[in-house]
Amino acid sequence: MISPSLLFLLLFLTPLEGGSHPAEDDNLLVFTVATKETEGFKRFRSSAQVFNYNLKVLGLGEEWPEREDQRTAGGQKVRLLKSALEAYADKEDLVILFTESYDVIFASGPAEVLKKFKQAKSKVVFSSETLIYPDRRLEAKYPVVQEGKRFLGSGGFIGYAPYLNQLVADWQGLDSESDQMFYTKAFLDPEKRKTLNITLDHRCRIFQNLNGALDEVALKFENGQVRVRNLAFDTLPVVIHGNGPTKLQLNYLGNYIPQSWTFEMGCTVCKEGMKNLSGLKEDSLPLTVVGVFIEQPTPFLDQFFRRLQLLRYPKKKIHLFIHNHEEHHLSQVSSFVEQHGQEYRSLKVMGPEDNLENAGARNFSMNLCKQNPACEYYFSLDAEVVLTNPDTMQILMEQNKFVIAPLVSRIGKLWSNFWGALSPEGYYARSEDYREIVQRRRIGLWNVPYISSVYLIKGSVLRSQLAQLDLFRSGRQDADMALCHNIHEQGVFMFLTNQQLFGHILSLENYQTSHLHNDLWQIFSNPEDWKEKYIHPNYTDALKGKLVETPCPDVYWFPLFTDTACDELVEEMEHFGQWSRGDNKDQRILGGYENVPTIDIHMNQINFEREWYRFLLDYIAPITEKLYPGYYTQTQFELAFVVRYKPDEQPSLMPHHDASTFTINIALNRVGIDYEGGGCRFIRYNCSIQAPRKGWTLLHPGRLTHYHEGLPTTKGTRYIAVSFLDP
């Protein structure tokens, strides 16, 4: 399949053949019809300007005729061309090129077009198609060809002015009638075909219609230049037409064609139309509605709200809307609203009690901007998006597009918030360069067929082209697909930028809500987010040998857990509540052995054994091998548990050896605040650690050398997490 997102490069790089010579260009005039200046038309006009075509636009401001049978109307185009050609009827040396505009781009300049037209040795040349349209019954009347495409396409043709004038002189039809049928009948009339010397561009030397031909089209890169190549005929067409269902392929191909582009090392950046907001005062920044959507159970929601709060955009310029579909998240939403709701210009929250489904919630949110003339932007943000770039909103605004999304993808995966192409049925299809875009090996601004999860839309387009639409509903499509479909139908482009790093998307598939603190179980599905929430920010320095203390011989002390990790692990254990002394019966159940029983809960009792092992492998094994050179471990363990010490329960632990090669002991709360006393004494060295720091771990040998005892807890409750580890 053609790679649409790569194809757009042809629009601003030097063509491989046929330069542009002003003297010859005077002999070529381009006509097109456009009733509205859509984004597709602006793209077409920009590509014409890049290659210095003499372009005349017909029909701007006219109404486009509608047909009851919903089939393509085109008679208006013939009428307008007929009227325009009358002024050129006697200009025998003038060549006229007619082409569609909304779904067409130029790939090279006038000199190449003239050269190829003259080589055709015909007075009129039409584009060719693989598929016959609009009446298959006419197939038998078409001349048989030895090579190339057999059927006429009316979206592009070229000829000498007097001959084209004669071709359209007989037009007497209505604006709503078919131009394709009119030109087809003219071509199939043997006498007229001979008189006007009409042929088809069978081998796509000038015109490339994409409908039915995606598999035969590829890109040709050579010496820093790029062109569309027709592989079937080994030709380099000049006029690329995304006709029929291939319009979206051309959208990705097209992108905007600005006055200036840069192309360096695969990095493509549009310089035109950008606006700089950085110098504006806060009260001058655009008023924006921000819609937040929690549509399913989502991990790390507290972190999501923290990042929302940290977006570098004035809160008094934001109307905030939150739709929470999940009762599971009511407390988190309520906490955010209570702490920060008053900071925003306005805040509206809708919860599960409102019984508002996804599409309805998104329409409601978007209408807050659509119905407010002062709203300049609508920013939609799903809760599974981890937006790490606090300047995202302003960066997107500065791109000055109607609809634009920042690239976010799952870490280490190709799953992202955009599609590179669509299948004929309108569903996902991967473009050739999808991987390069997701992995940012090709960087730029991309016109894409589908976006989701996070995007920015201009209020002006919501109140114009998209004003009357129920944007998030279309047949049986889900809300995101319906939005993209409806935007496409109105001729509005959607863009994606990967010019900067913006963040990533969480994996939600394995998120369960059966625990008190469910994020603890996300170390497999979302390891980077788990690390950010639960691993001490200074752990990386410890892994490099910094911030590691040696309070006793061969005993290492370093930061490991965040306060949140400590608090949630303690709360999870207390929520489970089944504290035991580790007697023989318990040991048989737990499959391990403790020399000295403690009041504890083991990780496998709360179904946290797999996650704990992953934590040990990812964070304990590397630092163990760093601190004990030459020792390698897979952090195998039989015992991993949280111990509770209380003066009236079990205040201390008698001297003992651990049943391990080495042990980790993580302090889970704060001495002097949560409890008094406690600590650990290594008897052989007469060395004590009496003020363990919350979130820091002691790493020490187990058997033989490090005989130790737990010092008495004299007040409050002390918690530690312990693992006995073997190779």
XYZ file of C-alpha atoms in Angstrom:
727
model
C 0.000 0.000 0.000
C 1.129 3.574 -0.624
C 2.570 5.345 2.380
C 0.542 8.561 2.492
C 2.423 10.220 5.293
C 5.696 9.877 3.434
C 4.249 11.047 0.171
C 3.756 14.574 1.402
C 7.485 15.191 1.128
C 7.186 15.440 -2.626
C 5.451 18.754 -2.217
C 8.392 20.818 -1.160
C 11.440 19.097 -2.573
C 12.936 19.674 -6.002
C 11.383 17.429 -8.684
C 13.523 14.677 -10.132
C 12.812 15.593 -13.737
C 11.631 18.642 -15.552
C 12.496 21.996 -14.061
C 10.461 25.169 -14.364
C 11.392 27.620 -17.128
C 9.476 30.907 -17.038
C 9.461 31.377 -20.819
C 7.771 28.021 -21.338
C 5.502 28.431 -18.325
C 3.705 31.291 -20.075
C 2.242 28.693 -22.425
C 0.506 26.795 -19.607
C -2.555 27.992 -17.708
C -4.185 25.986 -14.913
C -7.922 26.136 -14.242
C -9.680 24.689 -11.222
C -13.088 25.039 -9.602
C -13.496 25.712 -5.892
C -16.636 27.157 -4.338
C -15.060 27.399 -0.871
C -11.539 27.983 0.380
C -11.299 24.739 2.312
C -8.097 23.407 3.787
C -7.861 21.062 0.810
C -8.084 23.983 -1.571
C -5.468 25.974 0.337
C -3.137 22.985 0.191
C -3.676 22.699 -3.578
C -3.102 26.406 -4.105
C 0.069 26.293 -2.011
C 1.488 23.427 -4.061
C 0.711 25.398 -7.245
C 2.530 28.393 -5.807
C 5.550 26.292 -4.808
C 5.957 25.157 -8.433
C 5.047 28.543 -9.988
C 1.892 27.538 -11.848
C -0.292 30.233 -13.374
C -3.521 29.332 -11.578
C -7.035 30.623 -12.172
C -9.755 29.628 -9.718
C -13.355 29.486 -10.881
C -16.551 29.497 -8.824
C -15.390 30.892 -5.471
C -18.433 31.936 -3.474
C -20.946 29.971 -5.549
C -23.222 27.362 -4.009
C -22.343 23.745 -4.735
C -25.320 21.848 -6.226
C -26.802 18.955 -4.280
C -28.125 15.767 -5.845
C -30.951 13.719 -4.399
C -29.190 10.427 -5.200
C -26.052 11.652 -3.358
C -23.907 10.925 -6.433
C -21.182 13.312 -7.481
C -22.371 16.501 -9.119
C -19.976 18.194 -11.534
C -21.928 20.027 -14.190
C -21.109 23.290 -12.474
C -17.424 22.663 -13.218
C -18.124 22.192 -16.929
C -20.278 25.337 -17.062
C -17.615 27.452 -15.361
C -14.827 26.068 -17.545
C -16.883 26.603 -20.698
C -17.379 30.251 -19.799
C -13.721 30.772 -18.904
C -12.374 29.125 -22.074
C -14.258 31.453 -24.409
C -11.601 34.126 -23.839
C -8.863 31.735 -24.990
C -10.611 30.056 -27.923
C -8.207 31.462 -30.529
C -4.941 30.991 -28.602
C -3.574 28.016 -30.506
C -0.268 27.752 -28.595
C -1.820 28.024 -25.139
C -2.077 24.790 -23.160
C -4.827 24.568 -20.551
C -4.628 22.162 -17.616
C -7.853 21.553 -15.728
C -7.809 19.762 -12.400
C -9.816 19.286 -9.241
C -8.566 21.235 -6.245
C -9.788 19.920 -2.890
C -8.066 16.558 -3.294
C -5.172 17.343 -5.659
C -1.545 18.386 -5.262
C 1.240 19.078 -7.731
C 4.457 17.072 -7.572
C 6.461 19.011 -10.145
C 6.407 22.156 -12.253
C 4.905 23.461 -15.526
C 7.925 22.629 -17.690
C 7.582 18.928 -16.951
C 3.840 19.018 -17.629
C 4.344 20.722 -21.010
C 7.111 18.334 -21.984
C 5.031 15.257 -21.231
C 1.921 16.684 -22.865
C 3.773 17.401 -26.114
C 5.307 13.927 -26.047
C 1.769 12.496 -25.995
C 1.227 13.967 -29.522
C -2.459 14.622 -28.820
C -4.534 17.771 -28.630
C -6.393 16.690 -25.482
C -5.208 14.217 -22.816
C -7.406 12.974 -19.949
C -6.281 11.203 -16.818
C -6.884 7.471 -16.733
C -8.502 5.139 -14.229
C -8.326 1.474 -13.328
C -12.015 1.511 -12.385
C -14.831 2.528 -14.714
C -17.234 5.244 -13.556
C -20.088 6.206 -13.553
C -21.699 3.507 -15.756
C -20.106 0.065 -16.038
C -22.310 -0.708 -19.035
C -20.098 1.582 -21.107
C -17.051 -0.660 -20.681
C -17.519 -2.403 -24.030
C -17.410 0.934 -25.850
C -13.960 1.830 -24.529
C -11.051 1.272 -26.950
C -8.842 -1.677 -26.029
C -5.357 -0.698 -24.904
C -2.195 -2.788 -25.034
C -0.733 -1.240 -21.883
C -1.977 1.007 -19.143
C -5.294 2.085 -17.698
C -8.298 1.912 -19.972
C -10.923 4.225 -18.474
C -11.276 8.019 -18.467
C -11.041 10.121 -15.319
C -12.547 13.596 -15.455
C -10.640 15.000 -12.464
C -7.696 16.069 -14.594
C -7.114 16.786 -18.268
C -4.909 18.951 -20.431
C -5.153 20.282 -23.963
C -4.690 23.163 -26.341
C -7.122 25.963 -25.584
C -9.066 25.858 -28.899
C -9.606 22.100 -28.621
C -10.762 22.245 -25.015
C -13.077 25.091 -25.964
C -14.616 22.862 -28.630
C -14.871 19.984 -26.159
C -17.054 21.900 -23.700
C -18.928 24.020 -26.252
C -21.765 21.464 -26.435
C -22.459 21.553 -22.715
C -26.097 22.399 -22.024
C -26.596 20.406 -18.818
C -27.523 21.347 -15.274
C -25.007 22.122 -12.564
C -26.139 18.996 -10.741
C -25.408 16.662 -13.666
C -22.269 14.549 -13.986
C -19.171 16.027 -15.600
C -17.666 12.540 -15.652
C -20.500 11.274 -17.841
C -20.253 14.282 -20.158
C -16.540 13.802 -20.816
C -16.898 10.006 -21.026
C -19.526 10.296 -23.775
C -17.332 12.738 -25.668
C -14.397 10.337 -25.524
C -16.507 7.315 -26.500
C -17.875 9.132 -29.540
C -15.407 7.917 -32.237
C -15.896 10.977 -34.417
C -15.424 13.484 -31.633
C -12.468 11.533 -30.250
C -10.810 11.702 -33.659
C -11.726 15.316 -34.411
C -10.440 16.599 -31.085
C -7.592 14.076 -30.992
C -8.428 12.946 -27.438
C -6.318 10.301 -25.713
C -5.866 9.079 -22.182
C -2.762 9.295 -20.045
C -2.712 5.492 -19.910
C 0.656 5.170 -18.140
C 0.119 7.991 -15.613
C 2.925 10.175 -16.902
C 1.041 13.386 -16.073
C -1.935 12.387 -13.907
C -2.073 9.886 -11.057
C -5.529 8.987 -9.760
C -5.121 7.117 -6.485
C -8.493 5.362 -6.501
C -7.876 1.699 -7.198
C -4.147 2.348 -7.578
C -2.694 2.606 -4.060
C -0.734 -0.616 -4.430
C 1.036 0.585 -7.549
C 2.248 3.876 -6.093
C 5.377 4.372 -3.983
C 7.948 7.040 -3.223
C 11.203 7.522 -5.076
C 14.001 9.008 -2.961
C 17.134 10.107 -4.750
C 19.825 12.659 -3.881
C 17.695 14.316 -1.227
C 14.718 14.529 -3.581
C 11.452 12.655 -3.520
C 8.699 11.935 -6.039
C 5.679 9.723 -6.331
C 6.503 6.821 -8.627
C 4.017 4.626 -10.419
C 5.598 1.204 -10.081
C 3.355 -0.422 -12.668
C 4.566 1.842 -15.480
C 7.782 3.259 -13.982
C 6.542 6.829 -14.379
C 6.691 9.969 -12.243
C 3.245 11.609 -12.391
C 2.888 15.332 -11.769
C -0.746 15.818 -10.739
C -1.697 13.567 -7.805
C -5.440 13.156 -7.284
C -6.903 11.506 -4.172
C -10.188 10.713 -5.846
C -13.013 8.600 -4.452
C -12.245 6.890 -1.134
C -8.540 7.811 -1.360
C -9.144 11.396 -0.288
C -7.779 10.682 3.171
C -4.662 9.132 1.660
C -4.031 12.400 -0.099
C -4.694 14.346 3.097
C -1.811 12.520 4.722
C 0.234 13.006 1.579
C -0.575 16.664 1.313
C -0.095 18.367 4.656
C 0.011 22.100 4.108
C 2.296 23.401 1.384
C 3.671 26.601 2.879
C 5.914 29.241 1.457
C 8.933 27.824 3.241
C 9.867 24.366 4.431
C 12.951 22.901 5.998
C 14.140 19.383 5.338
C 17.071 18.204 7.413
C 17.858 14.650 8.436
C 14.269 13.531 8.084
C 12.893 16.465 10.057
C 10.077 18.323 8.361
C 8.684 21.472 9.940
C 6.024 23.800 8.606
C 7.136 27.384 9.093
C 4.042 29.133 7.715
C 1.039 30.078 9.763
C 2.784 29.694 13.113
C 1.949 32.142 15.864
C 4.001 32.931 18.928
C 2.109 33.158 22.205
C 5.161 33.199 24.445
C 5.344 36.971 24.608
C 1.709 37.477 25.558
C 0.649 38.374 29.061
C -1.475 35.791 30.824
C -4.650 37.825 30.465
C -4.066 37.968 26.683
C -3.848 34.202 26.149
C -6.808 32.539 24.426
C -9.803 31.486 26.490
C -9.982 27.685 26.381
C -12.409 24.971 27.404
C -10.567 21.899 28.693
C -12.510 18.641 28.700
C -11.203 15.819 30.913
C -12.612 12.321 30.416
C -12.392 9.376 32.823
C -14.346 6.773 30.896
C -12.956 3.577 32.462
C -10.931 2.534 35.497
C -7.584 4.252 35.046
C -4.330 3.816 36.985
C -2.283 6.714 38.345
C -5.214 9.147 38.310
C -3.724 11.190 41.152
C -0.661 11.759 38.975
C -2.931 12.708 36.073
C -4.578 15.456 38.125
C -1.194 16.648 39.343
C -0.011 17.045 35.745
C -3.245 18.783 34.819
C -2.583 21.243 37.582
C 1.002 21.761 36.399
C 0.088 22.670 32.805
C 1.699 26.037 32.123
C -1.460 27.852 31.166
C -3.316 30.389 33.326
C -6.151 28.675 35.208
C -8.316 31.769 34.894
C -8.235 31.276 31.133
C -9.598 27.728 31.440
C -13.198 26.574 31.695
C -12.681 23.062 33.047
C -15.109 20.210 32.431
C -14.620 16.764 34.002
C -16.638 13.704 33.063
C -16.058 10.782 35.404
C -17.849 7.602 34.373
C -16.365 5.498 37.196
C -17.575 5.329 40.798
C -14.166 3.879 41.602
C -12.610 7.309 40.956
C -15.163 9.491 42.778
C -12.876 10.221 45.731
C -9.949 11.228 43.520
C -12.083 13.582 41.452
C -13.642 15.029 44.594
C -10.214 15.584 46.142
C -8.951 17.448 43.061
C -12.072 19.614 42.872
C -11.888 20.465 46.557
C -8.215 21.423 46.403
C -8.031 23.189 43.032
C -11.501 23.755 41.592
C -11.662 27.392 42.645
C -8.486 28.184 40.694
C -10.192 27.798 37.311
C -12.382 30.308 35.520
C -15.200 27.808 35.883
C -15.546 24.135 36.692
C -18.259 21.637 35.879
C -18.131 17.998 36.941
C -20.423 15.238 35.737
C -20.239 11.837 37.383
C -21.689 8.351 37.102
C -24.926 9.541 38.689
C -25.580 11.699 35.604
C -25.821 8.583 33.383
C -24.126 10.382 30.500
C -22.435 8.026 28.053
C -19.118 8.733 26.356
C -20.350 10.403 23.164
C -22.887 12.505 25.049
C -20.294 13.688 27.554
C -17.864 14.666 24.814
C -20.536 16.520 22.867
C -21.605 18.347 26.033
C -18.031 19.356 26.790
C -17.292 20.526 23.257
C -20.512 22.526 23.171
C -19.265 24.567 26.126
C -16.761 26.044 23.669
C -18.936 25.904 20.562
C -21.698 27.930 22.215
C -19.373 30.503 23.785
C -18.203 33.127 21.238
C -15.301 34.029 23.526
C -13.919 30.469 23.525
C -10.964 30.328 21.140
C -9.883 26.706 21.732
C -11.214 23.394 22.938
C -8.670 21.007 24.480
C -9.720 17.394 25.048
C -7.699 15.179 27.390
C -8.386 11.559 28.328
C -7.239 10.346 31.732
C -5.014 7.604 30.282
C -2.781 10.245 28.690
C 0.377 10.985 30.685
C 1.076 14.534 29.546
C 4.649 15.184 30.648
C 5.155 18.380 28.638
C 3.559 21.216 30.656
C 3.620 23.524 27.616
C 1.523 21.212 25.428
C -1.503 23.492 25.098
C 0.519 26.510 24.045
C 2.693 24.474 21.661
C -0.407 23.178 19.896
C -1.961 26.636 19.712
C 1.182 28.018 18.118
C 0.864 25.522 15.231
C -2.260 27.476 14.209
C -4.264 24.508 12.892
C -7.993 23.888 13.096
C -7.491 20.448 14.656
C -4.181 19.171 16.013
C -2.995 16.429 18.365
C 0.353 15.852 20.079
C 1.866 12.420 19.540
C 1.542 10.165 22.570
C 2.139 6.410 22.514
C 2.612 3.547 24.900
C 6.199 3.379 26.105
C 8.171 0.910 24.017
C 5.094 0.066 21.927
C 3.664 1.209 18.603
C 0.211 1.838 20.084
C -0.476 5.558 19.751
C -3.206 8.176 19.521
C -3.235 8.376 15.704
C -3.591 6.156 12.654
C -1.308 6.432 9.664
C -3.933 5.261 7.175
C -7.448 3.882 6.895
C -8.658 0.663 5.349
C -11.290 0.811 2.585
C -13.866 0.123 5.321
C -12.700 3.143 7.281
C -10.810 1.283 10.019
C -7.168 1.095 11.023
C -4.463 0.468 8.458
C -0.748 0.981 9.085
C 1.127 3.281 6.753
C 4.720 2.458 5.868
C 6.087 5.276 7.962
C 3.820 4.836 10.995
C 6.671 3.258 12.966
C 9.075 6.066 12.032
C 6.591 8.709 13.197
C 5.742 6.969 16.478
C 9.410 6.385 17.272
C 10.261 9.942 16.138
C 12.754 8.833 13.539
C 10.778 11.069 11.192
C 9.750 14.305 12.839
C 7.268 16.834 11.576
C 3.698 18.048 11.297
C 1.458 15.340 9.820
C -1.992 15.420 8.271
C -3.567 12.216 9.593
C -6.897 10.393 9.183
C -7.521 9.611 12.844
C -6.626 11.080 16.244
C -7.805 10.364 19.755
C -7.086 10.785 23.463
C -5.654 14.322 23.369
C -6.219 17.094 20.819
C -6.880 20.805 20.358
C -9.647 22.292 18.176
C -10.131 25.942 17.290
C -13.364 27.445 18.552
C -13.838 29.227 15.228
C -14.098 25.956 13.288
C -16.492 24.545 15.899
C -18.758 27.512 15.228
C -18.464 27.287 11.419
C -17.786 24.065 9.490
C -18.529 21.892 12.536
C -21.317 24.001 14.035
C -24.406 21.883 13.371
C -22.945 18.432 13.848
C -23.374 15.856 16.594
C -19.648 15.323 16.257
C -19.221 12.229 18.406
C -21.941 10.133 16.793
C -21.969 8.490 13.377
C -23.711 5.182 12.812
C -22.263 2.432 14.969
C -18.822 3.992 15.255
C -17.355 4.719 18.661
C -17.026 8.329 19.767
C -13.453 8.918 18.535
C -14.033 7.363 15.108
C -17.282 9.286 14.746
C -15.495 12.553 15.542
C -12.808 11.925 12.928
C -15.364 10.818 10.325
C -17.477 13.930 10.845
C -14.463 16.226 10.700
C -13.343 14.622 7.421
C -16.820 14.983 5.943
C -16.623 18.748 6.441
C -13.283 18.982 4.642
C -11.360 19.915 7.791
C -7.855 18.518 8.200
C -6.529 16.875 11.339
C -2.857 17.210 12.177
C -0.445 15.421 14.471
C 2.841 16.859 15.667
C 5.797 14.868 16.974
C 8.192 17.808 16.857
C 8.527 17.645 20.633
C 8.086 15.011 23.314
C 4.661 15.318 24.895
C 4.145 12.174 26.962
C 2.679 8.716 26.607
C -0.455 6.603 26.998
C -1.152 4.213 29.836
C -2.056 0.593 29.250
C -5.486 -0.050 30.804
C -6.090 -3.674 29.847
C -4.954 -5.316 33.083
C -6.055 -2.668 35.552
C -8.114 -4.154 38.372
C -9.993 -2.353 41.118
C -10.168 -5.106 43.741
C -7.409 -3.677 45.953
C -7.224 -0.639 48.161
C -4.319 0.850 46.190
C -4.584 -0.686 42.747
C -1.661 1.219 41.233
C 0.752 -0.972 43.214
C -0.149 -3.846 40.895
C 0.766 -1.886 37.726
C 4.488 -2.664 37.652
C 4.014 -5.005 34.673
C 1.525 -3.005 32.608
C 2.911 0.495 33.188
C 6.425 0.106 34.624
C 7.599 3.676 33.976
C 4.576 5.212 35.671
C 4.943 2.732 38.529
C 8.550 3.809 38.888
C 7.648 7.494 38.911
C 5.050 7.008 41.635
C 6.790 4.489 43.854
C 10.577 4.607 43.382
C 12.507 7.303 45.235
C 13.706 10.074 42.863
C 17.259 9.623 44.204
C 17.369 5.880 43.545
C 19.113 6.481 40.206
C 21.920 8.321 42.006
C 22.219 5.444 44.451
C 22.507 3.035 41.546
C 25.474 5.096 40.361
C 27.148 4.749 43.757
C 26.037 8.121 45.083
C 23.868 8.594 48.201
C 24.780 5.101 49.410
C 25.794 5.049 53.040
C 27.632 2.269 54.934
C 26.494 2.598 58.547
C 27.953 -0.798 59.486
C 30.432 -3.144 57.802
C 28.989 -4.614 54.614
C 25.655 -2.942 55.377
C 24.423 -0.507 52.755
C 21.736 2.134 53.181
C 20.127 3.940 50.248
C 16.856 5.576 49.110
C 14.413 3.180 47.445
C 10.702 3.971 47.975
C 8.739 7.206 47.798
C 6.576 8.209 50.735
C 3.569 7.210 48.630
C 4.916 3.685 48.146
C 5.509 3.322 51.880
C 2.091 4.679 52.848
C 0.160 2.602 50.319
C 1.966 -0.622 51.199
C 1.222 -0.106 54.905
C -2.399 0.812 54.206
C -2.792 -2.190 51.923
C -1.553 -4.498 54.689
C -3.746 -2.941 57.348
C -6.692 -3.120 54.947
C -6.015 -6.861 54.553
C -5.679 -7.061 58.321
C -4.688 -10.703 58.828
C -1.500 -10.185 60.848
C 0.148 -13.385 62.048
C 3.112 -14.395 64.212
C 4.603 -16.720 61.551
C 4.188 -19.943 63.554
C 4.800 -23.364 61.996
C 1.302 -23.617 60.549
C 1.705 -20.238 58.865
C 5.086 -21.278 57.484
C 3.669 -24.347 55.801
C 1.000 -22.189 54.211
C 3.469 -19.553 53.130
C 6.100 -22.017 51.884
C 8.930 -20.254 53.687
C 10.778 -20.276 56.973
C 11.509 -17.589 59.565
C 14.083 -18.250 62.277
C 12.272 -15.857 64.594
C 8.534 -15.339 64.102
C 7.198 -11.819 63.642
C 3.812 -10.176 63.434
C 3.579 -9.862 59.681
C 1.618 -10.196 56.456
C 3.341 -11.850 53.509
C 3.217 -10.531 49.968
C 1.573 -13.664 48.656
C -1.294 -13.215 51.125
C -2.353 -10.073 49.283
C -1.555 -11.587 45.854
C 1.421 -9.248 45.463
C 4.129 -11.877 45.131
C 4.608 -11.572 41.319
C 4.739 -7.800 41.483
C 7.163 -7.873 44.417
C 9.466 -10.218 42.572
C 9.452 -7.888 39.548
C 10.299 -5.001 41.873
C 13.202 -6.958 43.369
C 14.497 -7.948 39.950
C 14.247 -4.431 38.510
C 15.489 -2.389 41.466
C 17.255 -4.589 44.031
C 19.257 -6.874 41.734
C 21.068 -4.013 39.891
C 22.122 -2.199 43.045
C 23.116 -5.438 44.803
C 25.435 -6.293 41.929
C 26.795 -2.748 42.071
C 27.494 -2.841 45.811
C 28.771 -6.435 45.973
C 31.046 -6.677 42.905
C 31.220 -10.131 41.360
C 27.927 -11.248 42.890
C 24.983 -11.873 40.569
C 21.442 -12.493 41.690
C 18.030 -13.306 40.289
C 16.509 -12.149 43.627
C 14.830 -15.477 44.294
C 12.937 -15.398 47.582
C 10.796 -17.558 49.791
C 9.931 -14.899 52.310
C 8.767 -11.348 51.604
C 6.561 -9.647 54.166
C 5.679 -6.473 56.047
C 6.417 -6.547 59.804
C 4.548 -4.529 62.415
C 6.132 -3.525 65.728
C 4.079 -2.070 68.599
C 5.000 -1.705 72.280
C 1.949 -3.681 73.432
C 2.134 -6.261 70.631
C 5.667 -7.133 69.565
C 8.079 -4.295 70.282
C 11.363 -5.957 69.276
C 13.007 -9.002 67.762
C 15.519 -11.284 69.444
C 19.012 -11.817 67.938
C 18.955 -14.046 64.885
C 20.408 -14.826 61.462
C 18.152 -14.302 58.454
C 17.369 -17.357 56.326
C 18.880 -15.678 53.292
C 22.032 -14.925 51.347
C 21.203 -11.266 51.724
C 18.313 -9.277 53.132
C 16.601 -6.005 52.394
C 14.804 -4.099 55.143
C 12.786 -1.061 54.030
C 11.519 1.477 56.569
C 7.864 2.238 55.771
C 7.166 5.056 58.204
C 8.945 7.862 59.999
C 10.687 7.628 63.360
C 9.882 10.477 65.733
C 6.552 11.059 64.029
C 4.850 7.693 63.614
C 6.768 5.850 66.301
C 9.692 6.090 68.721
C 12.529 3.664 69.291
C 13.130 0.804 66.880
C 16.058 0.199 64.594
C 18.509 -2.638 64.019
C 21.693 -3.691 65.845
C 24.355 -5.877 64.218
C 25.734 -7.695 67.208
C 29.067 -8.941 65.826
C 30.060 -5.352 64.969
C 28.225 -3.714 67.876
C 26.787 -1.336 65.297
C 23.250 0.066 65.483
C 21.002 1.986 63.094
C 18.450 3.693 65.322
C 16.867 6.305 63.095
C 15.886 4.501 59.871
C 14.708 6.884 57.160
C 11.315 6.355 55.572
C 11.657 4.799 52.126
C 15.339 3.905 52.618
C 16.451 0.291 52.642
C 19.142 -1.569 54.535
C 20.890 -4.161 52.391
C 23.019 -6.641 54.305
C 24.205 -10.272 54.254
C 21.868 -12.792 55.852
C 23.457 -15.999 57.143
C 26.810 -16.319 58.956
C 28.166 -12.797 59.478
C 25.353 -10.377 60.239
C 23.749 -11.675 63.386
C 21.312 -8.927 64.375
C 18.343 -7.931 66.497
C 15.375 -5.589 66.196
C 15.585 -2.807 68.772
C 12.469 -2.087 70.867
C 9.740 0.191 69.554
C 8.733 2.263 72.573
C 5.805 4.272 71.206
C 3.496 4.195 68.182
C 3.660 1.617 65.387
C 6.657 0.821 63.235
C 6.407 -0.909 59.838
C 9.187 -2.432 57.760
C 9.161 -4.436 54.513
C 11.535 -7.393 54.559
C 12.734 -9.797 51.880
C 15.081 -12.766 52.361
C 16.871 -13.158 49.038
C 18.965 -15.915 47.513
C 20.669 -16.143 44.113
